[in-house]
PDB file of C-alpha atoms and ligand atoms in Angstrom:
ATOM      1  CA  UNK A   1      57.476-149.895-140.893  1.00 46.00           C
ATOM      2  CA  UNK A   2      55.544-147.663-137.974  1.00 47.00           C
ATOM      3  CA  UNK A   3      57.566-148.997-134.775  1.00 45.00           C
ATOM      4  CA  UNK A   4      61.383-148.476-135.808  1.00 49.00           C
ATOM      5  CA  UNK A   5      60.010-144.580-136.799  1.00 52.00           C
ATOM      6  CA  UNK A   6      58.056-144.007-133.779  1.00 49.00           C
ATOM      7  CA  UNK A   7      61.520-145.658-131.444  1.00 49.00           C
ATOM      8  CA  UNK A   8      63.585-143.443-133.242  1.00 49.00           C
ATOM      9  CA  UNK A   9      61.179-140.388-132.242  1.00 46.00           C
ATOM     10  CA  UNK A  10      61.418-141.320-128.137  1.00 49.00           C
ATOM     11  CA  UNK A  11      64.686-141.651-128.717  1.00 47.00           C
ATOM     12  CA  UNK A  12      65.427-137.878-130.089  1.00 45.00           C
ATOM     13  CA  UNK A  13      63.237-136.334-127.443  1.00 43.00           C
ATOM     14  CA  UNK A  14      65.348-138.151-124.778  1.00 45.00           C
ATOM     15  CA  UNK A  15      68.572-137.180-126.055  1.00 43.00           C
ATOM     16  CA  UNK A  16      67.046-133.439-126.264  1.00 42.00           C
ATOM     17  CA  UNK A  17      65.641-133.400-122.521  1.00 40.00           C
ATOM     18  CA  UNK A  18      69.322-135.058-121.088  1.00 42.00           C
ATOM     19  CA  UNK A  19      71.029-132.582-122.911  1.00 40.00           C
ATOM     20  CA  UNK A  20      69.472-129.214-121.478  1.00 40.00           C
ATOM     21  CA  UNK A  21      69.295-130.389-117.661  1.00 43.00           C
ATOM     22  CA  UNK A  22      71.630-128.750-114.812  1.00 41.00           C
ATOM     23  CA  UNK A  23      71.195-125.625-117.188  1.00 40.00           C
ATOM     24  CA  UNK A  24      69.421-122.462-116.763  1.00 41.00           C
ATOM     25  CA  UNK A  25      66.538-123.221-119.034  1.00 40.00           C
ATOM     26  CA  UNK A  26      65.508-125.868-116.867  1.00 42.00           C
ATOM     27  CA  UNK A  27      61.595-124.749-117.823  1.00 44.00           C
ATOM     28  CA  UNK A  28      62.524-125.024-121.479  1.00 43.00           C
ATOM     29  CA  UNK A  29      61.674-128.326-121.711  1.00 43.00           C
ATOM     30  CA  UNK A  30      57.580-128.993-123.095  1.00 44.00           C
ATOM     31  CA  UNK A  31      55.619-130.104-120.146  1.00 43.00           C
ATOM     32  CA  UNK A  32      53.643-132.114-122.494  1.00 42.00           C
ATOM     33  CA  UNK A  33      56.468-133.773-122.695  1.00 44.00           C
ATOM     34  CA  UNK A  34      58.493-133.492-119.044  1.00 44.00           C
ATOM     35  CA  UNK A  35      55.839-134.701-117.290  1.00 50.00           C
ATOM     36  CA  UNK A  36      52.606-134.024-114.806  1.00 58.00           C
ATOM     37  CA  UNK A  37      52.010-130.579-112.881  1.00 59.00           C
ATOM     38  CA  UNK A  38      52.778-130.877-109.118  1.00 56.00           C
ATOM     39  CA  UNK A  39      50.336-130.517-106.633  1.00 64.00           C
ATOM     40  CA  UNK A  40      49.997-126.836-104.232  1.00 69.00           C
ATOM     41  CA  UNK A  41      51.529-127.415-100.511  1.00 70.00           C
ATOM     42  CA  UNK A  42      49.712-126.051 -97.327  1.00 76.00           C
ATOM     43  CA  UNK A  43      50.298-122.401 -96.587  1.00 72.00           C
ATOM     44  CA  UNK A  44      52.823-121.530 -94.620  1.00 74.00           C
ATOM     45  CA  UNK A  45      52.835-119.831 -90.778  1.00 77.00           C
ATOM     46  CA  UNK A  46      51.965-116.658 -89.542  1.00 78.00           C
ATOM     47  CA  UNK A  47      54.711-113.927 -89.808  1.00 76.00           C
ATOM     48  CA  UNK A  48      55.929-111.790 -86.451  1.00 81.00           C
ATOM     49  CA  UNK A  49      53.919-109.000 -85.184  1.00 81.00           C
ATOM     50  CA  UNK A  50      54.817-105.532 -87.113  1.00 79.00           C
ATOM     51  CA  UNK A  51      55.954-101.977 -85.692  1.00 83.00           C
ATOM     52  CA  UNK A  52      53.595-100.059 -83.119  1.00 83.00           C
ATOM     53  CA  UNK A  53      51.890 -97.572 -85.852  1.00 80.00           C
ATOM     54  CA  UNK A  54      51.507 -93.755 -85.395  1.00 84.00           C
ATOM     55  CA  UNK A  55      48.850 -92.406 -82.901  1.00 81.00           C
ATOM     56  CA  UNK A  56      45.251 -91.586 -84.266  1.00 76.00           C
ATOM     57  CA  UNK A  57      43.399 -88.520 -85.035  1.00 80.00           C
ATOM     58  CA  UNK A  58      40.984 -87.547 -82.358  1.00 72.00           C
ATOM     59  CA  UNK A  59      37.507 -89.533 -82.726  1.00 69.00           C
ATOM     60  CA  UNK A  60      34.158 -87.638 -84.166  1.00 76.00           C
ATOM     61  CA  UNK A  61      31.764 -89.527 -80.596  1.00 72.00           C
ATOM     62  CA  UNK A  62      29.464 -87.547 -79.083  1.00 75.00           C
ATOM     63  CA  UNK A  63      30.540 -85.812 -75.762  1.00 73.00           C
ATOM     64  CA  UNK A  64      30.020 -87.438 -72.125  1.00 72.00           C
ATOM     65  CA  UNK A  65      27.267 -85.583 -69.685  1.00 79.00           C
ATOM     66  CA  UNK A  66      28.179 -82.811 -67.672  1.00 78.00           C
ATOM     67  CA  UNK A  67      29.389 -84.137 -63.828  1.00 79.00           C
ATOM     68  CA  UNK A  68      27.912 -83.490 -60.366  1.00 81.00           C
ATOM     69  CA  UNK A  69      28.704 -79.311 -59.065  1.00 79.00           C
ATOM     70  CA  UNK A  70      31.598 -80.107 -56.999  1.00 79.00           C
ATOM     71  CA  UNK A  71      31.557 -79.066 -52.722  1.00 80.00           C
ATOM     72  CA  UNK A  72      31.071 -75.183 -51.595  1.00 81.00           C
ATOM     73  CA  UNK A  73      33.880 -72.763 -50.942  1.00 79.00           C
ATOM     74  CA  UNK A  74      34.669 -71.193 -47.981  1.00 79.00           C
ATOM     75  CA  UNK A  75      32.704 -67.811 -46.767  1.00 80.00           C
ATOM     76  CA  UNK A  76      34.510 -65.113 -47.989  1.00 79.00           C
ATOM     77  CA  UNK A  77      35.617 -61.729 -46.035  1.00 80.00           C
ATOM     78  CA  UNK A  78      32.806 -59.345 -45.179  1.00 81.00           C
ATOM     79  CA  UNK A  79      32.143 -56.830 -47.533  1.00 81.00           C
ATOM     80  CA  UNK A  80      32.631 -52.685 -46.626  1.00 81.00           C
ATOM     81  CA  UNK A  81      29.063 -51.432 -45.857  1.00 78.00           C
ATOM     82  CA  UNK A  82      27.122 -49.830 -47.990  1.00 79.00           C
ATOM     83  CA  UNK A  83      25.752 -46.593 -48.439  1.00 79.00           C
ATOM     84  CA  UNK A  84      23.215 -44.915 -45.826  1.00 76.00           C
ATOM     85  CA  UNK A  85      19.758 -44.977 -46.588  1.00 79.00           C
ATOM     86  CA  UNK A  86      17.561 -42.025 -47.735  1.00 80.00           C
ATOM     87  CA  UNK A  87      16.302 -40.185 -44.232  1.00 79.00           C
ATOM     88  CA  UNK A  88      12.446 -40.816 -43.469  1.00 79.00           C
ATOM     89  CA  UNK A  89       9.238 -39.256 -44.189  1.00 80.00           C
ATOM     90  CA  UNK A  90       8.290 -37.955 -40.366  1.00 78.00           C
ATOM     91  CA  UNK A  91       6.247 -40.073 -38.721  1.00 71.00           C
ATOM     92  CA  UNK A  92       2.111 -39.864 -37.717  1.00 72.00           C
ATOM     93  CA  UNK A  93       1.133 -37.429 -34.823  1.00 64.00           C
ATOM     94  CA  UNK A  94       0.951 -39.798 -31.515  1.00 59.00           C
ATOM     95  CA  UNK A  95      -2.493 -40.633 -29.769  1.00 62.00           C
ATOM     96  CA  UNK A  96      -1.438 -38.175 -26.736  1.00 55.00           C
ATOM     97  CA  UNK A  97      -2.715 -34.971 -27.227  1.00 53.00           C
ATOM     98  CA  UNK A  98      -1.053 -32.541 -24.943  1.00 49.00           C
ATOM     99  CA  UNK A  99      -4.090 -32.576 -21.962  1.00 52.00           C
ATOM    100  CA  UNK A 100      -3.979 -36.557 -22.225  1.00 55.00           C
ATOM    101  CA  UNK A 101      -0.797 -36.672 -22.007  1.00 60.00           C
ATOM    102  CA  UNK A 102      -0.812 -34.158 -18.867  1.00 65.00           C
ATOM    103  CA  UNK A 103      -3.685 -36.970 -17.882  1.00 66.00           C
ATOM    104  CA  UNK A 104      -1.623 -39.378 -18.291  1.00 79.00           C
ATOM    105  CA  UNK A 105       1.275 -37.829 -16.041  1.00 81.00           C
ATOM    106  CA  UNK A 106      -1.293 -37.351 -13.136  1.00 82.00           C
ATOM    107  CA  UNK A 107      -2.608 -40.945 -13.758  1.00 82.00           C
ATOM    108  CA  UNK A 108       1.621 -42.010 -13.613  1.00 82.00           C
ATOM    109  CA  UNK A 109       1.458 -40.061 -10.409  1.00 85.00           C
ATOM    110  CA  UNK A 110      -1.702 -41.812  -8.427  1.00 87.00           C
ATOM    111  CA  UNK A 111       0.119 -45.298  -9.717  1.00 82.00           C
ATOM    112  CA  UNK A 112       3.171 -44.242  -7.729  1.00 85.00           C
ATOM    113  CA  UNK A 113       1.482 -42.947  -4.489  1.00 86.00           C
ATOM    114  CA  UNK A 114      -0.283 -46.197  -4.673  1.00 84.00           C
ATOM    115  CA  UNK A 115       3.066 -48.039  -4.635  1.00 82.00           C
ATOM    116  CA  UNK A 116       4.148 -46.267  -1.876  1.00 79.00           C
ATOM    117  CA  UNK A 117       1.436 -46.902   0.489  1.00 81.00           C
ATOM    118  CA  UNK A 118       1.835 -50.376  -0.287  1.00 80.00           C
ATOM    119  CA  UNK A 119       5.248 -50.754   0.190  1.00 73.00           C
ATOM    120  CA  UNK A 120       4.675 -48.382   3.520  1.00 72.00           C
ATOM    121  CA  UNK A 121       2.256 -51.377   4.399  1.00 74.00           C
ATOM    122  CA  UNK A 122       4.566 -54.024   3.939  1.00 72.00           C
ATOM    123  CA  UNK A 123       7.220 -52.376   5.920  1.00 66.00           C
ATOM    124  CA  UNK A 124       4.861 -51.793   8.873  1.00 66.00           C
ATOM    125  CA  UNK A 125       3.958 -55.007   8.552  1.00 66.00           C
ATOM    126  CA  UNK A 126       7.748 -56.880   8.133  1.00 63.00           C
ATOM    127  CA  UNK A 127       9.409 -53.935  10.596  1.00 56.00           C
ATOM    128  CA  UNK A 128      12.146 -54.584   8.232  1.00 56.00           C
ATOM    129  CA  UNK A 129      12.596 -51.470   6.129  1.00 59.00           C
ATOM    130  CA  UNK A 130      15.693 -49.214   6.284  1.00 58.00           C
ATOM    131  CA  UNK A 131      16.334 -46.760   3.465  1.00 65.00           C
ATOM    132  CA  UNK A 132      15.512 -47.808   0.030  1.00 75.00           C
ATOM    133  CA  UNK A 133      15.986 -51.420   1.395  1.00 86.00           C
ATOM    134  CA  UNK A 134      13.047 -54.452   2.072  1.00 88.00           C
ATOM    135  CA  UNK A 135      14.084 -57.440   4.302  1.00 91.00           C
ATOM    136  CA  UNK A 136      11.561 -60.167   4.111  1.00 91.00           C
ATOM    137  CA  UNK A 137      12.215 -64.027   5.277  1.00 93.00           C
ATOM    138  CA  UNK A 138       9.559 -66.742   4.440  1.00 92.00           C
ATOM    139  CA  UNK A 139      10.907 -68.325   7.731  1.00 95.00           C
ATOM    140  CA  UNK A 140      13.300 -71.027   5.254  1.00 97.00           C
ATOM    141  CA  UNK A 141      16.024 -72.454   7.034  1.00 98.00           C
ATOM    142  CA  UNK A 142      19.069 -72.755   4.397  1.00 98.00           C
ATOM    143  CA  UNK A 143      22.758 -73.221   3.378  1.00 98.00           C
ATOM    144  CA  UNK A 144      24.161 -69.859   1.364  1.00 98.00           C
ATOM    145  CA  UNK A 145      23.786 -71.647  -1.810  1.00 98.00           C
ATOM    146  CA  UNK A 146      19.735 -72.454  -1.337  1.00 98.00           C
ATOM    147  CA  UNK A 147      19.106 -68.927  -0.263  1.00 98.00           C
ATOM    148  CA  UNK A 148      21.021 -67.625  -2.858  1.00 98.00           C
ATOM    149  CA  UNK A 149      18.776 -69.728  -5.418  1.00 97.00           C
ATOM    150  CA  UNK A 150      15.251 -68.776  -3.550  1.00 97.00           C
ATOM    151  CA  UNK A 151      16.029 -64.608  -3.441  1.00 96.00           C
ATOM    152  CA  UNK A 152      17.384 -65.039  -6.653  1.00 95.00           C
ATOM    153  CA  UNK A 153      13.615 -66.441  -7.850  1.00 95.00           C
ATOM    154  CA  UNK A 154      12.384 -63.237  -7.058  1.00 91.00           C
ATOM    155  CA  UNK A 155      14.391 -61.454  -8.253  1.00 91.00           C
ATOM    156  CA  UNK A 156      15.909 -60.235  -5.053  1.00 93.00           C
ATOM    157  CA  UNK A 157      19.518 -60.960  -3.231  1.00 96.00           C
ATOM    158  CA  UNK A 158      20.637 -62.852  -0.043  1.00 98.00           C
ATOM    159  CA  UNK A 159      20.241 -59.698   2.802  1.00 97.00           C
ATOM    160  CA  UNK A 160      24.036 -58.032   3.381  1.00 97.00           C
ATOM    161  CA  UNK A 161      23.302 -54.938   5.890  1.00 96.00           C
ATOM    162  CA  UNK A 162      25.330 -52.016   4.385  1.00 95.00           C
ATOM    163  CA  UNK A 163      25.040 -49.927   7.291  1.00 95.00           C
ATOM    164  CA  UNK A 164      23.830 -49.878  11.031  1.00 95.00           C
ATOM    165  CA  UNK A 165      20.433 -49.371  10.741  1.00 91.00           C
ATOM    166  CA  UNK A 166      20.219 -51.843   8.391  1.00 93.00           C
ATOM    167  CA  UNK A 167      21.710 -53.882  10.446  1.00 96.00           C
ATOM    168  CA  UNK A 168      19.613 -53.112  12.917  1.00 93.00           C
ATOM    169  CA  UNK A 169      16.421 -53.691  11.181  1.00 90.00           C
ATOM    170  CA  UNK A 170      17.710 -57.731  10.187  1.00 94.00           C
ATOM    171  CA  UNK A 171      18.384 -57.892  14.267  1.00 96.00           C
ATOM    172  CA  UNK A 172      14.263 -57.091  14.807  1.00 92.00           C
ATOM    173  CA  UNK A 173      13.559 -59.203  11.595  1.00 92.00           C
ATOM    174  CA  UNK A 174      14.994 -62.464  12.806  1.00 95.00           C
ATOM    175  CA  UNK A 175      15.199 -62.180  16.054  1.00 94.00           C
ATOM    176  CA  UNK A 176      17.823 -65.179  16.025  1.00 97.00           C
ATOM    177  CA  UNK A 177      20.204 -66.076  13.771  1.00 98.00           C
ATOM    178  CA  UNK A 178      20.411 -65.691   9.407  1.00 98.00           C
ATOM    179  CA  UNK A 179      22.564 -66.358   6.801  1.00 98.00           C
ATOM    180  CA  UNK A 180      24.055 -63.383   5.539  1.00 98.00           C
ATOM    181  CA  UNK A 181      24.761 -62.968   1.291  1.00 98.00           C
ATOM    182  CA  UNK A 182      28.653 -62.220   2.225  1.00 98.00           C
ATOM    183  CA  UNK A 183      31.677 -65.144   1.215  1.00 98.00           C
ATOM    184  CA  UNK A 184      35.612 -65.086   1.322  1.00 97.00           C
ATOM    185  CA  UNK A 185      35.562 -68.437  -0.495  1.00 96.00           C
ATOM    186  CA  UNK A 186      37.509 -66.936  -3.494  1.00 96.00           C
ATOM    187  CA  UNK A 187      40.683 -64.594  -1.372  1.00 96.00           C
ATOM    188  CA  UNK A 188      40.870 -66.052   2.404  1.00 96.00           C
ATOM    189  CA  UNK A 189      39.921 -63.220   4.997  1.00 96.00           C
ATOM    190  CA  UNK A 190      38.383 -60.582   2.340  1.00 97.00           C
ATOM    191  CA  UNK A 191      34.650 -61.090   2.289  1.00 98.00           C
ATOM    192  CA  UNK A 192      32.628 -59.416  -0.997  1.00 98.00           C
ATOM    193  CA  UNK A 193      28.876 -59.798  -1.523  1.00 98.00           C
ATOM    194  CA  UNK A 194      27.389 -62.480  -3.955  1.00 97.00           C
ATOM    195  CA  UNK A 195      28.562 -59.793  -6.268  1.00 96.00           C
ATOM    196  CA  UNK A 196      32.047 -59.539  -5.233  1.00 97.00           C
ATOM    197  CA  UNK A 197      31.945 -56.083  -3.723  1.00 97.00           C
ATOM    198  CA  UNK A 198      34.171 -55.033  -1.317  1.00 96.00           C
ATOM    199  CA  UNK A 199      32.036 -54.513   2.197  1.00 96.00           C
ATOM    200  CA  UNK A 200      31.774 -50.546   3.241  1.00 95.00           C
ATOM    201  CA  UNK A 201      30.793 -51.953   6.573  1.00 97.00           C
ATOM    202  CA  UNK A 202      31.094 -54.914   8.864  1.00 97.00           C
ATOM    203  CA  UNK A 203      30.132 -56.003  12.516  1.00 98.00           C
ATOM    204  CA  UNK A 204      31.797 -58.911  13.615  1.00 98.00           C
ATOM    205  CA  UNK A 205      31.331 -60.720  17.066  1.00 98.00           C
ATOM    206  CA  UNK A 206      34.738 -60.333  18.841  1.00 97.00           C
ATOM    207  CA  UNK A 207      37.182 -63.313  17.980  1.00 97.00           C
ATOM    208  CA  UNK A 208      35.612 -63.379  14.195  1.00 97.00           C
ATOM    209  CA  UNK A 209      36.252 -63.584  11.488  1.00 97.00           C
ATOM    210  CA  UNK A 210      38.467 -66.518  12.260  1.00 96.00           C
ATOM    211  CA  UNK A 211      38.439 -69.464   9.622  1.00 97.00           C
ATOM    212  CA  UNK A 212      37.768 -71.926  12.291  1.00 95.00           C
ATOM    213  CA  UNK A 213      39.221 -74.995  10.867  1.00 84.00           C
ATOM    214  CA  UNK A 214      40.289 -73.562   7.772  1.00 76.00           C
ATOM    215  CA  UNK A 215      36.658 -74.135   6.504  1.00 89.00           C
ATOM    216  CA  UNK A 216      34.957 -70.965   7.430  1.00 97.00           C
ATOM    217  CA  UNK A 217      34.114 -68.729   4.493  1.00 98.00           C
ATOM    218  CA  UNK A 218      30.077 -67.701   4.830  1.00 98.00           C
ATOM    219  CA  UNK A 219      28.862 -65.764   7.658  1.00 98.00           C
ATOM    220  CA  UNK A 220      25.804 -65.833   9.916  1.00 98.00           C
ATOM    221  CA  UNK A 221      24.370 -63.343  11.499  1.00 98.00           C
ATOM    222  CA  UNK A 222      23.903 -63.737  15.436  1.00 98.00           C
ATOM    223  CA  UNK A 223      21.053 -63.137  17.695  1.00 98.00           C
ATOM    224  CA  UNK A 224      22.814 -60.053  19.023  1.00 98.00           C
ATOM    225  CA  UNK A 225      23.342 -58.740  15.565  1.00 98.00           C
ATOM    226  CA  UNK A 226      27.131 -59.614  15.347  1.00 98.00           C
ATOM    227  CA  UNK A 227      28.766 -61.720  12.261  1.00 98.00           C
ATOM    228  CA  UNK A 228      30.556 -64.854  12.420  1.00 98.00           C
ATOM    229  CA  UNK A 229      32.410 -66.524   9.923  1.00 98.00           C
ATOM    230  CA  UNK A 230      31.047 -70.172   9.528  1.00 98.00           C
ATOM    231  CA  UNK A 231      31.202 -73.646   7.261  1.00 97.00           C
ATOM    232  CA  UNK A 232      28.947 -73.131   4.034  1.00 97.00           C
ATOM    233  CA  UNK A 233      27.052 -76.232   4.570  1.00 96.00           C
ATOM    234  CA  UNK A 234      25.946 -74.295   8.127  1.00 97.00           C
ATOM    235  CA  UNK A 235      21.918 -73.701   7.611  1.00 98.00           C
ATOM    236  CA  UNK A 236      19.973 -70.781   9.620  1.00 98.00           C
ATOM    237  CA  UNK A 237      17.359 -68.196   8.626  1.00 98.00           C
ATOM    238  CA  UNK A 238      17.342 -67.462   4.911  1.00 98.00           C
ATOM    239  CA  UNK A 239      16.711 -63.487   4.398  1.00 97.00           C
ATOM    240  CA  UNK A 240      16.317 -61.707   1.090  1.00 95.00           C
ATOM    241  CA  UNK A 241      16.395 -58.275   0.807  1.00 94.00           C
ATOM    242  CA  UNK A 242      14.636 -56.419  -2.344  1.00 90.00           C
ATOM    243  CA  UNK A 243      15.612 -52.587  -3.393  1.00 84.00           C
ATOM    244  CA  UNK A 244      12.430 -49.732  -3.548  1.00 73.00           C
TER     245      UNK A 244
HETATM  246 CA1   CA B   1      37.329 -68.080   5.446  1.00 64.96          CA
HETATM  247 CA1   CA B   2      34.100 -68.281  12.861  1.00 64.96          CA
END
């Protein structure tokens, strides 16, 4: 009979399988005959983070554009000069042949005489010439300071007489009083011109110089041709004088 055969088959493979388990051959038993394969399980998670590697070689990129030229440096010392020039060639023969230029000396000399008649005229005229010296007044009443500014604008000097006569010829000038170009503003009692020249000569009015007030540092020139010290602000006849 088939069924007590195919029984007693089961029954050997049974005996076979229970006899080999807890052993090391564990896989030694046919699958055909253990059973189904199992199914794969989801994979598993990430691992830690490794070791820092080793720095890299250099990269192969293209290099950057140059930057901007950075400020200027400071001026350096002066050099040691250099070596002289070569002299010259001599220059062209001048326009002035000798009797020109003895024309030219007499023509110099008729310009001159000419000056001197004029200035001759103006001294008539103003009755104010001593020496090499021209007093001329527009008739301007001023301080020190204004007639300083209006002499000064051409190109001559507030009058300071440097001697008698020339102190005499402001005396027929004015015939009054004038601001003189004398000042102890900067040492008390020691008047200089506008220049700050010690005066070589002096012709005060008895009692004068004397600071009156403390305030006193210009002078005027009286009527009778004495000085006295006065306050700057003090206005009176404004009198350049002009060197010939
Ligand atoms: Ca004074
Ligand atoms: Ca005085």
């Amino acid at each position: 009979m088939m069924f007590p055969k195919l029984f007693l088959l089961l029954s050997m493979v049974a005996l076979f399988c229970s006899a080999t388990e807890g052993s090391e051959a564990t896989n030694s038993c046919p699958v055909t005959v253990c059973g189904s394969p199992g199914i794969n399980s989801l994979p598993g998670r990430d691992g830690r983070d490794g070791p820092k590697g080793d720095k890299g070689e250099p990269g192969v990129g293209q290099r950057g554009m140059p930057g901007t030229p950075g400020p200027l440096g400071m001026v350096g010392e002066r050099g040691a000069p250099g070596f002289p020039g070569q002299k010259g060639s001599k220059g062209d023969t001048g326009n002035c042949a000798a009797d020109d230029c003895g024309l030219a000396i007499s023509e110099k000399k008729a310009f001159q005489d000419q000056l001197d008649r004029i200035k001759n005229v103006l001294s008539f005229a103003l009755g104010a010439k001593d020496g090499k010296k021209l007093f001329i007044t527009k008739g301007d009443l001023m301080n020190l300071d204004q007639a300083k500014e209006m002499c000064g604008k051409f190109q001559g000097s507030v009058a300071v007489p440097t001697n008698a006569e020339e102190n005499e010829a402001i005396k027929k000038l004015v015939n009054g009083e004038a601001i003189l170009g004398l000042t102890d503003e900067k040492n008390e009692g020691q008047f200089v011109d506008l220049r700050g020249r010690t005066l070589t000569y002096q012709n005060w009015n008895d009692g004068e110089p004397n600071n009156d007030n403390f305030g006193e540092n210009c002078v005027l020139f009286l009527k009778n041709g004495k000085w006295n010290d006065v306050d700057c602000s003090h206005t009176a006849l404004a009198v350049c004088e002009f060197l010939l």
